[in-house]
Amino acid sequence: MFNRKEIRTLKSAGLALLLSCLFSSANIFASPANDDKKPAVFSEKELQTAAWIRDAARTDNLSYKILESLTTEVGPRMAGSPGDALAVAWAEAKFKELGFDKVWKEPVTFPSWKRGIEKAEITAPFPQALVITALGNTVATPQNGLTAELVEFATLKDMLAAPNEKVRGKIVFINHKMQNSNEYGLVVPGRSKGASEAARKGAVAIVIRSVGTDSHRLPHTGVMTYDSDVPQIPAAAMSNPDADLVARMLKRGKPVSLKLEISASAAGTYTSYNVIGEMTGSELPNEYVLIGGHLDSWDLGTGAIDDGAGCAITMAAAEFIKRNGLKPKRSIRVVLFANEEQGLFGGKAYLAAHQSQITKIQAAAEADLGQGPVTKMASFVRAEALPLVKQMHTILAPLGIEAGDNNAFPGPDMGDLRMAGAASFGLALKADDYFDLHHTPDDTFDKIEPARINQAAATYAVFAWMAAQAPIGFGSGAELLSVIKAAKK
Ligand SMILES: [Zn+2]
């Protein structure tokens, strides 16, 4: 398993680590009761194994193959669509094929939605068709469409500040350009809340500039929700080049009219499943490291980047450990969450089903920001576990991974688990291409680069292994809840 040179390097690295942890400033975080104790650290043997996993998993191509299988054999899998059920069946079969010790599913119920016809055209003063897509959850227009004058705002905030007379009877156009991957949180409220805010001011529909960083003529869909106190108006996104086109028309100073035709509809309550595969621990089988991604995608592409990659990365990570004869002390549980896209339904159902066992979660980390590589590892653990986190980072650093803070967010479907006190890790994925592709027809398998996804799978394998082997718990439950409460004050 190891060559000699590796063992020598690891031995000296292990010793240096042990010394650095014993005398490091991490000690100042230890609670008074532990002052006379040496901090818990990984043994040299554990460190050797972790380094071997890192180097061997990096060239293992399983995550790429799993993603090829999901995108080819299932493809689009919007929550509540026929693809949803196909994906659940695929996931169960794939976990079994990969040799997971336990495979099961847990129900997740939610309101579903159907896309229908979606068309838009400028009718005056420069008639031409636009490329748009309906936003998830939108209502339909009247059957033959609706036509009204466009009123443009640079941002949602600008629309909120405008007098109602400016908006009444019009189609609101929010032309908020997302400049880079850090601006998603800034721009996305226009998509999620814009319709109700526009309706409050009397608008008849809303079209937004796509929330995405590409310049292709492909619109980005995504979920929106309605407030209960205002009329529900149709909502769509146009591609970035179309938004530029419409803005140029508006600049000419004459009224610009848009015809919008959408036949989307609510499609009743649907029950899907969180699909779960577990590699059972040898010493503490009821405690587990929780990793995963979300199984649903939008319907326009095949969900390679969002979030087939996260599913494939984490399935491959757990499988790699088992295939190589390594027996984790704690269990490694991979959860493929149902319906993240339309409201985090899978994550909420998982928390509801496992709320009473938060202390059993050794560490939680979800992959949901594309194909990798992982660039940073942040933690959210009790103070006594920080020396262990430091060792984990030292093993991962050769993969180009920076050390983060101790205030990690584990990912969308695991965010509520963290708030319920679950020890969490944030394994930050490089998102340079993510917002060019996600929620568009362009989210397809050809964009995946083996070296990137393999690095991410290797990182998750090291993380899952080390968290499973840790000599102490990372603090899930009362201990981390008190940290959360103190931070809220
Ligand atoms: Zn996602």
PDB file of N, CA, C and O and ligand atoms in Angstrom, residues 294 306-307 340-341 368 434, ligand 1:
ATOM      1  N   HIS A 294     -27.104  16.936  -3.806  1.00  0.00           N
ATOM      2  CA  HIS A 294     -28.542  16.771  -4.073  1.00  0.00           C
ATOM      3  C   HIS A 294     -28.766  16.091  -5.414  1.00  0.00           C
ATOM      4  O   HIS A 294     -28.100  16.379  -6.397  1.00  0.00           O
ATOM      5  N   ASP A 306     -24.612  20.776 -11.434  1.00  0.00           N
ATOM      6  CA  ASP A 306     -25.543  21.054 -10.325  1.00  0.00           C
ATOM      7  C   ASP A 306     -26.644  20.000 -10.300  1.00  0.00           C
ATOM      8  O   ASP A 306     -27.618  20.136 -11.013  1.00  0.00           O
ATOM      9  N   ASP A 307     -26.543  18.978  -9.468  1.00  0.00           N
ATOM     10  CA  ASP A 307     -25.445  18.704  -8.601  1.00  0.00           C
ATOM     11  C   ASP A 307     -25.024  17.240  -8.732  1.00  0.00           C
ATOM     12  O   ASP A 307     -24.687  16.575  -7.765  1.00  0.00           O
ATOM     13  N   GLU A 340     -33.592  19.782  -3.663  1.00  0.00           N
ATOM     14  CA  GLU A 340     -32.900  20.962  -3.110  1.00  0.00           C
ATOM     15  C   GLU A 340     -33.357  22.208  -3.838  1.00  0.00           C
ATOM     16  O   GLU A 340     -33.582  23.266  -3.255  1.00  0.00           O
ATOM     17  N   GLU A 341     -33.492  22.070  -5.164  1.00  0.00           N
ATOM     18  CA  GLU A 341     -33.648  23.247  -6.021  1.00  0.00           C
ATOM     19  C   GLU A 341     -34.901  24.067  -5.731  1.00  0.00           C
ATOM     20  O   GLU A 341     -34.909  25.270  -5.887  1.00  0.00           O
ATOM     21  N   ASP A 368     -21.908  20.924  -3.271  1.00  0.00           N
ATOM     22  CA  ASP A 368     -22.927  21.486  -4.167  1.00  0.00           C
ATOM     23  C   ASP A 368     -22.462  22.808  -4.756  1.00  0.00           C
ATOM     24  O   ASP A 368     -23.137  23.826  -4.638  1.00  0.00           O
ATOM     25  N   TYR A 434     -19.049  27.477 -12.571  1.00  0.00           N
ATOM     26  CA  TYR A 434     -20.344  27.011 -12.052  1.00  0.00           C
ATOM     27  C   TYR A 434     -21.515  27.903 -12.474  1.00  0.00           C
ATOM     28  O   TYR A 434     -22.530  27.429 -12.976  1.00  0.00           O
TER      29      TYR A 434
HETATM   30 ZN    ZN B   1     -27.172  22.683  -6.387  1.00  0.00          ZN
END
